[in-house]
Coordinates of C-alpha atoms and ligand atoms in Angstrom, one line a residue:
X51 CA 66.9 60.2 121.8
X52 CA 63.8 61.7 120.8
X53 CA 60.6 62.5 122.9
X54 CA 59.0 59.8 121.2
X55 CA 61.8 58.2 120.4
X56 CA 61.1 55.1 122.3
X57 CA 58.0 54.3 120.9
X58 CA 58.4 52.1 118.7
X59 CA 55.8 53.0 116.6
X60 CA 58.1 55.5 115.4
X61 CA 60.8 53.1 114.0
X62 CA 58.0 51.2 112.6
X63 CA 55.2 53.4 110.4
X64 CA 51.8 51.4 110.2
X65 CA 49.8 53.8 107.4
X66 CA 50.2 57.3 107.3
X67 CA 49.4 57.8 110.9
X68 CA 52.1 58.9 112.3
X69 CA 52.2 61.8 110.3
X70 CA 50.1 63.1 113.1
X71 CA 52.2 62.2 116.2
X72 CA 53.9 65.1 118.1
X73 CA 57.2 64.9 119.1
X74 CA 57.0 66.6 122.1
X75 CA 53.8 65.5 123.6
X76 CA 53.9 63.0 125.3
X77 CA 51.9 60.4 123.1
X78 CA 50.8 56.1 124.4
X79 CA 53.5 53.9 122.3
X80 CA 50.0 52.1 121.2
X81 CA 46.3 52.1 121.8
X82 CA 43.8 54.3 123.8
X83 CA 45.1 57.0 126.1
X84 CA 43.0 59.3 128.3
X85 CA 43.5 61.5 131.8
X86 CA 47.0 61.8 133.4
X87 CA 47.4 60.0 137.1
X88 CA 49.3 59.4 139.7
X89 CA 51.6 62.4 138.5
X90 CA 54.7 62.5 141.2
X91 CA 58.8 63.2 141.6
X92 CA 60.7 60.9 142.8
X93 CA 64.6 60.7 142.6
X94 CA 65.6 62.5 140.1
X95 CA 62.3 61.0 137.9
X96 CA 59.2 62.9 136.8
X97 CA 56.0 59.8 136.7
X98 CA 53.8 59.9 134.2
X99 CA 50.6 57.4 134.9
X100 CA 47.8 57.5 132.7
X101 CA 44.5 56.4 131.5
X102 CA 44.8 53.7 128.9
X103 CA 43.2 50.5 127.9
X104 CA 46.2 48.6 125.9
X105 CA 43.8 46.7 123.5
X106 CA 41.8 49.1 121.6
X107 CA 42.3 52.9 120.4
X108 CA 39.1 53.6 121.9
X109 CA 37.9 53.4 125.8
X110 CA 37.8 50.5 127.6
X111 CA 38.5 48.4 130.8
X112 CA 41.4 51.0 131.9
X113 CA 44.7 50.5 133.2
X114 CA 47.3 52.6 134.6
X115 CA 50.0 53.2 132.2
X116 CA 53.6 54.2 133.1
X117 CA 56.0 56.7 131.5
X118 CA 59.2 58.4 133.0
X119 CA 60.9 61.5 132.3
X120 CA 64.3 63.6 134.0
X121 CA 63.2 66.8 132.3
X122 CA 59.5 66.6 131.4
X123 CA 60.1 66.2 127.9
X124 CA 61.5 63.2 127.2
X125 CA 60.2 60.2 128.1
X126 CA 60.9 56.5 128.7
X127 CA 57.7 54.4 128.7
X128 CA 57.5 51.5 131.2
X129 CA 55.6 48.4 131.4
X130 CA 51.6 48.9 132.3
X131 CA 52.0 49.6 136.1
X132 CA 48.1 48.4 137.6
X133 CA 45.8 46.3 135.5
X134 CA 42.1 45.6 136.4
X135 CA 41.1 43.3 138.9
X136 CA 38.1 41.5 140.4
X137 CA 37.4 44.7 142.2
X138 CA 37.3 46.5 139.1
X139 CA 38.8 49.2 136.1
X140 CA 42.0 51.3 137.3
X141 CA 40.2 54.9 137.2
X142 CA 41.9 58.1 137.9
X143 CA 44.0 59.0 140.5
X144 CA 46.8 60.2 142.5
X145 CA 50.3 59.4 144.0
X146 CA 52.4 60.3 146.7
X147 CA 55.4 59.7 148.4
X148 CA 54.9 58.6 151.7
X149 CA 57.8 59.9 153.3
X150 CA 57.1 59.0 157.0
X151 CA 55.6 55.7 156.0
X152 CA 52.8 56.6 157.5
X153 CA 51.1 53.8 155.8
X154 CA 53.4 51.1 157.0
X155 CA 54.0 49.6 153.4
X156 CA 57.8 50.7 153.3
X157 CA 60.2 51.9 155.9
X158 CA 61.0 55.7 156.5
X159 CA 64.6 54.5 154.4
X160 CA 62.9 52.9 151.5
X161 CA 59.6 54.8 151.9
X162 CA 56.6 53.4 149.7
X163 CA 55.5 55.6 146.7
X164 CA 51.2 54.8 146.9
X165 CA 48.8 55.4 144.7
X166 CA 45.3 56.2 145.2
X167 CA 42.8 55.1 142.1
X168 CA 38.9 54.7 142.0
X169 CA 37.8 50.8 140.9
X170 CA 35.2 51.1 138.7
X171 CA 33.1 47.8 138.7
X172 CA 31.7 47.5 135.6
X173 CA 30.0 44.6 136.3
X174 CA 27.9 46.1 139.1
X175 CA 27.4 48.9 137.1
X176 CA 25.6 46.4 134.2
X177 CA 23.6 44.9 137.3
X178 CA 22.2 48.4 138.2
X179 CA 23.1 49.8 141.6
X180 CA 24.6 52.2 142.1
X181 CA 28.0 51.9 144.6
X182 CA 30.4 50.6 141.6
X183 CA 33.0 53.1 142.4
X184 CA 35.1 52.7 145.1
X185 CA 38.4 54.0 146.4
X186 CA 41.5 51.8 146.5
X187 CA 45.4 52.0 147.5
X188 CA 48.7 50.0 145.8
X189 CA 52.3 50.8 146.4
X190 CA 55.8 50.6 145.2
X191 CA 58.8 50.1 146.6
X192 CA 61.1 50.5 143.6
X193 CA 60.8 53.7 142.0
X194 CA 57.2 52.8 141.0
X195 CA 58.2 49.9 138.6
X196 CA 56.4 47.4 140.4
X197 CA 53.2 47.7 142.5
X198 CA 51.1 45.8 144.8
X199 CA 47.6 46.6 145.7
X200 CA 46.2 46.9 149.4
X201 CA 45.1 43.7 150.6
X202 CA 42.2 44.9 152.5
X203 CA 40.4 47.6 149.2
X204 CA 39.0 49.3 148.7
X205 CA 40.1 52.0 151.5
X206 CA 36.9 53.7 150.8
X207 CA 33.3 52.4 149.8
X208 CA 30.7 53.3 147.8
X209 CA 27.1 54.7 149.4
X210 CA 25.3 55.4 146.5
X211 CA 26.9 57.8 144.6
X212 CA 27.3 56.3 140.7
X213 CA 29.8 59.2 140.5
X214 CA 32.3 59.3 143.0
X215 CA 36.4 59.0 141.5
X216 CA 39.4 60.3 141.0
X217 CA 41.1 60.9 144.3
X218 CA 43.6 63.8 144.5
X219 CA 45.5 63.4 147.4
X220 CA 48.4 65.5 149.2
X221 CA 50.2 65.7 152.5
X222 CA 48.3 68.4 154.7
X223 CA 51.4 70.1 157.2
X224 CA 49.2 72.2 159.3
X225 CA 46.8 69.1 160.7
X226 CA 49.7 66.0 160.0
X227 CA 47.0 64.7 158.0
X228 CA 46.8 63.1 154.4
X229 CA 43.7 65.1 152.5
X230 CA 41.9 63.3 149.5
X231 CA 39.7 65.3 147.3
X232 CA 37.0 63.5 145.6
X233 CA 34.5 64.5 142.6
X234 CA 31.4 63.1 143.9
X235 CA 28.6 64.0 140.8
X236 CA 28.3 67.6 140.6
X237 CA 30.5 68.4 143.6
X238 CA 34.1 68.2 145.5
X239 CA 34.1 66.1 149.0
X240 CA 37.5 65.8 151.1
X241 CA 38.3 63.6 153.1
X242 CA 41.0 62.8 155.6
X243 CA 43.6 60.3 157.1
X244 CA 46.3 59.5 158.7
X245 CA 48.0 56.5 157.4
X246 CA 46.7 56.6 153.7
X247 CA 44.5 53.2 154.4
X248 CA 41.5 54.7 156.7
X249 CA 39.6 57.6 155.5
X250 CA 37.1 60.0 157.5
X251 CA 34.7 62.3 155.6
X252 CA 35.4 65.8 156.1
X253 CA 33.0 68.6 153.9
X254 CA 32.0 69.3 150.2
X255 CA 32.0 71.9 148.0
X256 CA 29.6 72.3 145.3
X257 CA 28.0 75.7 143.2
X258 CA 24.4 76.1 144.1
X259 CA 21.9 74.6 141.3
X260 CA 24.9 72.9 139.7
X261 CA 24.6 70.1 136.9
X262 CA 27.5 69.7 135.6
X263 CA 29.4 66.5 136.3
X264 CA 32.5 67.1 138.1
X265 CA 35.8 64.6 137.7
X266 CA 38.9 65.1 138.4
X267 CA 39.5 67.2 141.4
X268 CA 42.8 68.8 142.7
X269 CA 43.8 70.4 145.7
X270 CA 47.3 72.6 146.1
X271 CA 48.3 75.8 148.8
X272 CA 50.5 78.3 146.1
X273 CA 51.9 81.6 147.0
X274 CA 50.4 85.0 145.5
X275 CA 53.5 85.9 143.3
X276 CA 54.8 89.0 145.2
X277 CA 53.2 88.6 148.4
X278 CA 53.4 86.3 151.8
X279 CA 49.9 85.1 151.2
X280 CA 48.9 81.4 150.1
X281 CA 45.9 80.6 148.9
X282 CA 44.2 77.4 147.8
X283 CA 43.5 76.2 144.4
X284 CA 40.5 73.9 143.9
X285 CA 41.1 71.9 140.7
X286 CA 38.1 70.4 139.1
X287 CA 37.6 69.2 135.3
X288 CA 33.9 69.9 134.0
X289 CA 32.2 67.1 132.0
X290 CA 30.2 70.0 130.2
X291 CA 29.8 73.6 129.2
X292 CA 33.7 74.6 128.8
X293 CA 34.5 77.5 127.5
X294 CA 34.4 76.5 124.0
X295 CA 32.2 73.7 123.9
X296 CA 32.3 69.6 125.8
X297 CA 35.1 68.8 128.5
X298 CA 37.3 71.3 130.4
X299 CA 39.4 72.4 133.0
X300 CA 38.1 74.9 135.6
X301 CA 39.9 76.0 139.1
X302 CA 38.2 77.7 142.0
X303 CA 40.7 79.6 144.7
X304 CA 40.5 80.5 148.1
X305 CA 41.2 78.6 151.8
X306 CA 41.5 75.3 153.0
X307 CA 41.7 74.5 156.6
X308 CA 41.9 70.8 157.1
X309 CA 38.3 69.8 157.0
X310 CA 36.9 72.5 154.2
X311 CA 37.0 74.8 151.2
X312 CA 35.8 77.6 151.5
X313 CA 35.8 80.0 148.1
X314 CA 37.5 83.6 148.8
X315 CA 35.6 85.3 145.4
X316 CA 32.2 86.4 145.3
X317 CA 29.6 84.0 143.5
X318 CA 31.7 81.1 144.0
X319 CA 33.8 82.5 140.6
X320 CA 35.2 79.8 138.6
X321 CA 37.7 79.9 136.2
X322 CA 39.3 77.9 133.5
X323 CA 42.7 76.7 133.2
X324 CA 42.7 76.5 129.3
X325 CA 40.0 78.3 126.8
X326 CA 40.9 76.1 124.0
X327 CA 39.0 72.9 123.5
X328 CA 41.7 70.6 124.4
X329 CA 42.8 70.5 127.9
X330 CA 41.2 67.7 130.2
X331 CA 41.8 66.6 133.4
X332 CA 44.5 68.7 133.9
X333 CA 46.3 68.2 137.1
X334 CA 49.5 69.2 138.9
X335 CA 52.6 66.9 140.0
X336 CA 53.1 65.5 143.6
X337 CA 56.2 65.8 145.6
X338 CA 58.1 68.4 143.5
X339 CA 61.1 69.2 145.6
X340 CA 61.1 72.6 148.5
X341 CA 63.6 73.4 146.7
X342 CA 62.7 73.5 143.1
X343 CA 58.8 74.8 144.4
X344 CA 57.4 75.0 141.2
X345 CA 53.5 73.8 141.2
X346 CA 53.5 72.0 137.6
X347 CA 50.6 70.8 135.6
X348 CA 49.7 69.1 132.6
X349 CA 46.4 67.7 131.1
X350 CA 44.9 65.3 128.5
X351 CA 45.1 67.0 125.1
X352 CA 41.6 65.8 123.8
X353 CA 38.1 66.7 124.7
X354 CA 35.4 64.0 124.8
X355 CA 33.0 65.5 122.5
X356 CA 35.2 63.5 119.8
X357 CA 38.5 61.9 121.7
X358 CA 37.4 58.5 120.2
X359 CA 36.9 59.9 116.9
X360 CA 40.1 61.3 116.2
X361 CA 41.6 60.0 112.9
X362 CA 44.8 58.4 114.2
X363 CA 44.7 54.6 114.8
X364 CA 47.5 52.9 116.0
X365 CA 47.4 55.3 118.9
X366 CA 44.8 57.9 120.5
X367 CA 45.6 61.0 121.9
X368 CA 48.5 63.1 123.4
X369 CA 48.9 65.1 126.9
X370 CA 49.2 68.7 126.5
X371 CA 53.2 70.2 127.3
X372 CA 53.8 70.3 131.1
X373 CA 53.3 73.9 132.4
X374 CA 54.2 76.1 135.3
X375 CA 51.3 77.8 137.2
X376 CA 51.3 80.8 139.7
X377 CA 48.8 82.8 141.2
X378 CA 48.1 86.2 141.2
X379 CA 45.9 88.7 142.1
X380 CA 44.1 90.2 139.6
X381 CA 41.6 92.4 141.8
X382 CA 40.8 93.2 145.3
X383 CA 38.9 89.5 145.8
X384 CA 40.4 87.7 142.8
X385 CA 43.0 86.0 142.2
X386 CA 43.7 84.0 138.7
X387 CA 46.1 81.6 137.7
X388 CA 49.5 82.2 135.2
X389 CA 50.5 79.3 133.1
X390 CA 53.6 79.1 131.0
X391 CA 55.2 75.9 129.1
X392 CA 57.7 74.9 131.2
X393 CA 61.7 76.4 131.4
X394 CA 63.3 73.2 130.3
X395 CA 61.7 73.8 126.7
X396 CA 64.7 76.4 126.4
X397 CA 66.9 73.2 126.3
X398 CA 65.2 72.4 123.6
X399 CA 65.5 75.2 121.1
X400 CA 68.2 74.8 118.1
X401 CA 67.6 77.7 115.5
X402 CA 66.5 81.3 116.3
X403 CA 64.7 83.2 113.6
X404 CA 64.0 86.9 113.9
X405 CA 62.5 88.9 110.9
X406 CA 63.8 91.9 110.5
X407 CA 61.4 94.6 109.8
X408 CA 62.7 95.8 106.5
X409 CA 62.1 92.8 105.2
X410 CA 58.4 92.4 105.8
X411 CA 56.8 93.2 102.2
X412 CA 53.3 94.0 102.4
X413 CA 50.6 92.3 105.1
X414 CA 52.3 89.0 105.2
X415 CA 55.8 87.9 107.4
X416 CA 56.8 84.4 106.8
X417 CA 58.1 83.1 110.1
X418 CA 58.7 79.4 109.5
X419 CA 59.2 77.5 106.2
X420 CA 60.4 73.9 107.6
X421 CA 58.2 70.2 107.3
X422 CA 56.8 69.6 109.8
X423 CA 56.1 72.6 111.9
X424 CA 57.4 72.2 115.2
X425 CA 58.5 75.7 116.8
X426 CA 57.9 77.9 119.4
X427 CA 57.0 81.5 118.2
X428 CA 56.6 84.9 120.5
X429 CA 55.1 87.7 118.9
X430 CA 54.5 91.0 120.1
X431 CA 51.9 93.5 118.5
X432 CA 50.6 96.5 119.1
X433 CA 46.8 96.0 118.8
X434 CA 45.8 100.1 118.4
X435 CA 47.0 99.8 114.9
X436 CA 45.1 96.5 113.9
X437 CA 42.6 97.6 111.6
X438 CA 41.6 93.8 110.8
X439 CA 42.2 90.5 112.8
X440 CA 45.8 89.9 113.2
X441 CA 46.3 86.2 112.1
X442 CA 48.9 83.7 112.2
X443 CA 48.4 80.8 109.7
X444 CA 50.1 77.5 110.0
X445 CA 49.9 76.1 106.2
X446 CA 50.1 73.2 104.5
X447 CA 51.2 71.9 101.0
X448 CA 47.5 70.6 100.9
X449 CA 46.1 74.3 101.4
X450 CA 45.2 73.4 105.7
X451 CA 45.0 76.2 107.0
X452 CA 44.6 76.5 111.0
X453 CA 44.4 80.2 112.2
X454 CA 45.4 81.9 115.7
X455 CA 44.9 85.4 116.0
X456 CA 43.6 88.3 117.6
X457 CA 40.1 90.3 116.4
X458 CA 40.3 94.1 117.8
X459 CA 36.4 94.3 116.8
X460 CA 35.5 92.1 119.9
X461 CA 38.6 92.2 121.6
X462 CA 39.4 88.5 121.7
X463 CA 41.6 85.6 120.4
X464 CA 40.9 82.7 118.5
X465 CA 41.9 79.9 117.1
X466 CA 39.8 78.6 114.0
X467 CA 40.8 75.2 112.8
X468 CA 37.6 75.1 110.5
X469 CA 40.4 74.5 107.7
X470 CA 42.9 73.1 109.3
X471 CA 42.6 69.7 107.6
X472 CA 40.5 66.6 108.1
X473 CA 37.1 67.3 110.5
X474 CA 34.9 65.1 108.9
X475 CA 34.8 62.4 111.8
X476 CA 33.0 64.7 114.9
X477 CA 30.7 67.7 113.4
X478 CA 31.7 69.6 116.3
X479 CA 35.4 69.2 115.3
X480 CA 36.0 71.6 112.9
X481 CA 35.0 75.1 114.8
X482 CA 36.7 78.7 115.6
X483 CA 37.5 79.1 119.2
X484 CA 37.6 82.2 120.9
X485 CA 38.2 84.4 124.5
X486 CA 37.9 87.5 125.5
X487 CA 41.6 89.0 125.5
X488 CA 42.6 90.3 129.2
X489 CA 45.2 92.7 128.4
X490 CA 44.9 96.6 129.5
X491 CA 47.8 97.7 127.4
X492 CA 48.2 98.1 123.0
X493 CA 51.2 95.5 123.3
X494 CA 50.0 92.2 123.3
X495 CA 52.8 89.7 123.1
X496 CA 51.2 86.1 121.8
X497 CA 53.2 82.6 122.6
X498 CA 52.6 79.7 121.3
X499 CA 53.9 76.6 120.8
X500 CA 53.2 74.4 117.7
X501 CA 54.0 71.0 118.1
X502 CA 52.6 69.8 114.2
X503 CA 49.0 68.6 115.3
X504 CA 48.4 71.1 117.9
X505 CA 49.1 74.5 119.1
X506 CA 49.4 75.8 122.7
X507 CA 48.5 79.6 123.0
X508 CA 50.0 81.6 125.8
X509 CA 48.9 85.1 126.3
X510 CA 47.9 88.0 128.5
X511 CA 51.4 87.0 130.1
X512 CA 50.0 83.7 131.3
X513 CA 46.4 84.2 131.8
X514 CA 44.7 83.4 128.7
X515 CA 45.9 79.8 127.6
X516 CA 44.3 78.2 124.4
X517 CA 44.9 74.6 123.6
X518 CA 43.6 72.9 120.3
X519 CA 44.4 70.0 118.3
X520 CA 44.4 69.4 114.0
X521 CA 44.8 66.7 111.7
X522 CA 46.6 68.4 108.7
X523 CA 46.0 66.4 105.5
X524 CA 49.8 66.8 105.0
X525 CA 52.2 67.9 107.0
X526 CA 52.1 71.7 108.1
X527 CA 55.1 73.6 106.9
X528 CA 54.3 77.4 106.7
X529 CA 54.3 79.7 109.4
X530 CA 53.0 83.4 108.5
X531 CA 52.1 86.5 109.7
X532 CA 49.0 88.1 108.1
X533 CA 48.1 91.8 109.4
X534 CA 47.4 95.3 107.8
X535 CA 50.6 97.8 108.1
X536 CA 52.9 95.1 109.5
X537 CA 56.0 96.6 109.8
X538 CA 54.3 99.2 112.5
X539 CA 52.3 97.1 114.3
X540 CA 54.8 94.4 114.6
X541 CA 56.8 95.3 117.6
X542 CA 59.2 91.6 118.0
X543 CA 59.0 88.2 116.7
X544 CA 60.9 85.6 117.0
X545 CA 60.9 81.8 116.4
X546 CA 62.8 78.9 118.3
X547 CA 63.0 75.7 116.1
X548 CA 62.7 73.1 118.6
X549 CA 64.8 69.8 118.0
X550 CA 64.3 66.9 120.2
X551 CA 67.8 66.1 120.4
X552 CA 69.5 68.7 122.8
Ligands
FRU630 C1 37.8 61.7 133.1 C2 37.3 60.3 133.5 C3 37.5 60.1 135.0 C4 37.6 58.7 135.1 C5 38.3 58.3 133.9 C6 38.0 57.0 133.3 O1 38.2 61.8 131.8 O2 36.0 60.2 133.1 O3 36.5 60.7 135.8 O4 38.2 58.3 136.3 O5 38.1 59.3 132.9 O6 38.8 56.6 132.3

């Protein structure tokens, strides 16, 4: 079974656009997808909610959609699992198990998984004031196949904010309290409860002069890799001013004590989870068990400069691969966040390819010769004896040519896709991307992932992540290595061909 193997849009090609549907990101059978919600594990089963509206490929009333997975990768889509109502849309959220059945909606033998969405009302929104987002609760009682809403939503009201969604919410050990973090406009606020249904306002947390809109908060404790010391990560997606332009995701770490935030690094620093231009609303899974531990993430793999715009049409937009994140710390008040695609990929990988140094002829190593190009690659270079930008193309027969490399001049990566095939439908589309590169040492090693219509960057051993997306007029099929004085500077490479049937 492939990853997308269930869709049947893959059995059943309408035009040529499936050319451009990965097969292992997860991808809506049909129709408009956006942010990932209600993201929990619950026997045996990774959930998969998300964002989607199942009558256009662009934005509309939404809905929560409803995939499956036992490994992350593949998965089974389900039926639509909460549609609109007279309260409202189906915005963002969260979900959680609720072991203790705190909420009284299960027993503690069969106990309830419950989400928590925002209810947009669109129709007070038309009118003009300015309380049309509220909080509400449903809950299932069968593995999240069915679901009822709260009789008595929404669980929290609107004042006056016009912005005020996407409730995070996890079980808080220390106080015996459910916490639910909120983007309110250009801030975080957190609130608190007991039973899931009634909700007391605890604090904010904003950045002075701020005027960015804020959406999509999270909120998770995580060790420091090698220490005893947990720290809090603030999750919150920015509606402007990423790192390379539109919609991102930025994280903020320090302590949480029950009632507030408070950030342990001077200024307030924020970071960002991705510095490629397609990573929204990236947040982590619920519930993942003691003793598996991991803290696992994954975001939308669009940005809404040009989400809508994007030239498939039967369906819109794909969720980046789930990764693993740690913390570490990076200086004496700093601490930063490591992602890496997750283990089960390994699973996943058929061929191995290694070039051999004597064969290298010239500046150019072909890595990957195979329609379409889906492979994961890890590259080591030593970057003292880069005398130009080492590049990695991924080609096409139709001369797209998308570009990752790293450019010892300014000391950064990139990712240029200004060739990388069609662009035409957003100007900002077509664009080189670029951060600064955080390794001390000559050896950088690069990882990436190429899933043919996007590539997932992992560098600076987890640090630096890029994410972008292509359209490829045909398929891509090259993989190459461009460099002065390869065979020295090349220190290991090696490519996994990735088949979706283990
Ligand atoms: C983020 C977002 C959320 C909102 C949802 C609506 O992409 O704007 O803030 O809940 O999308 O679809």
């Amino acid at each position: 079974m492939g990853v997308n193997a269930t869709n049947p849009a893959n059995h059943n090609m309408v035009g040529n656009d499936e050319k451009y549907r990965p097969e292992f990101h997860f991808t809506p059978d049909s129709m408009w997808m956006n942010d990932p919600n209600g993201m929990v594990y619950y026997k045996g089963e990774y959930h998969l909610f998300y964002q989607y509206y199942p009558k256009s490929n662009v934005w509309g009333p939404m809905h929560w959609g409803h995939a499956v997975s036992k490994d992350l990768i593949q998965w089974e889509h389900l039926p639509i699992a909460l549609y609109p109502d007279s309260l409202g849309y189906i915005f963002s959220g969260s979900a959680v198990i609720d072991w203790e059945n705190t909420s009284g909606f299960g027993t503690k033998k069969n106990p309830p998984m419950v989400a928590i969405f925002t209810y947009h009302n669109a129709e007070k929104e038309r009118l003009g004031t300015n309380d049309f987002q509220t909080q509400g609760i449903a809950y299932s009682l069968d593995n999240g196949r069915t679901w009822k809403k709260y009789a008595a939503n929404p669980v929290i009201p609107n004042t006056s904010f016009r912005d005020f969604r996407d409730p995070k919410v996890i079980w808080h050990p220390a106080s015996k309290k459910w916490i639910m973090v909120l983007a309110v406009k250009d801030r975080a606020m957190f609130y608190a409860s007991s039973d899931l249904k009634s909700w007391k306002f605890e604090s904010e947390y904003g950045l002075k002069d701020e005027k960015r809109l804020w959406e999509c908060p999270d909120l998770f404790p995580i060790k420091v890799s090698g220490t005893s010391e947990t720290k809090w990560v603030l999750v919150v997606s920015m509606q402007s001013g990423a790192p390379n332009g539109g919609t991102g995701t930025s994280y903020f770490v320090g302590d949480f004590d029950g009632h507030q935030f408070t950030n342990s690094q001077p200024d307030n620093k924020q970071f960002w989870l991705d510095a490629g231009t397609d990573n929204y609303a990236m947040v982590s899974w619920s519930d993942i068990p003691a003793q598996d531990g991991r803290k696992l993430m994954l975001g939308w793999m669009s940005n809404w400069q040009y989400a809508q715009q994007v030239p498939t049409q039967r369906w819109r937009s794909a969720m980046t691969l789930p990764r693993e994140v740690t913390l570490v710390k990076t200086a004496p008040a700093e601490w930063k966040l490591k992602s890496m695609v997750v283990k089960e990929f390994s699973a996943y990988r058929k061929n191995k390819i290694s070039i051999s140094k004597d064969k290298m002829t010239g500046n150019k190593c072909l890595l990957f010769n195979q329609s379409p190009a889906i492979c994961e690659a890890i590259i080591t270079f030593d970057r003292s004896k880069c005398k130009e930008p080492f590049q990695i193309l991924i080609t096409s027969t139709s001369s797209d040519t998308l570009i990752i490399g790293y450019d010892s001049s300014g000391n950064n990566y990139f990712i240029d896709r200004r060739k990388a095939g069609i662009s035409a439908f957003n100007p900002l589309f077509a664009a080189k991307h670029s951060t600064p590169c955080l390794s001390k040492g000559n050896l950088l090693n690069l990882h990436l992932m190429v899933d043919k219509t996007s590539v997932e960057l992992f560098t600076d051993e987890g640090l630096t992540v890029m994410t972008d997306i292509f359209f490829p007029k045909s398929e891509m099929n090259k993989i190459e290595i461009l460099s002065n004085n390869l065979s020295e500077l090349l220190k290991e490479n090696m490519v996994h061909t990735l088949n979706p049937k283990k």
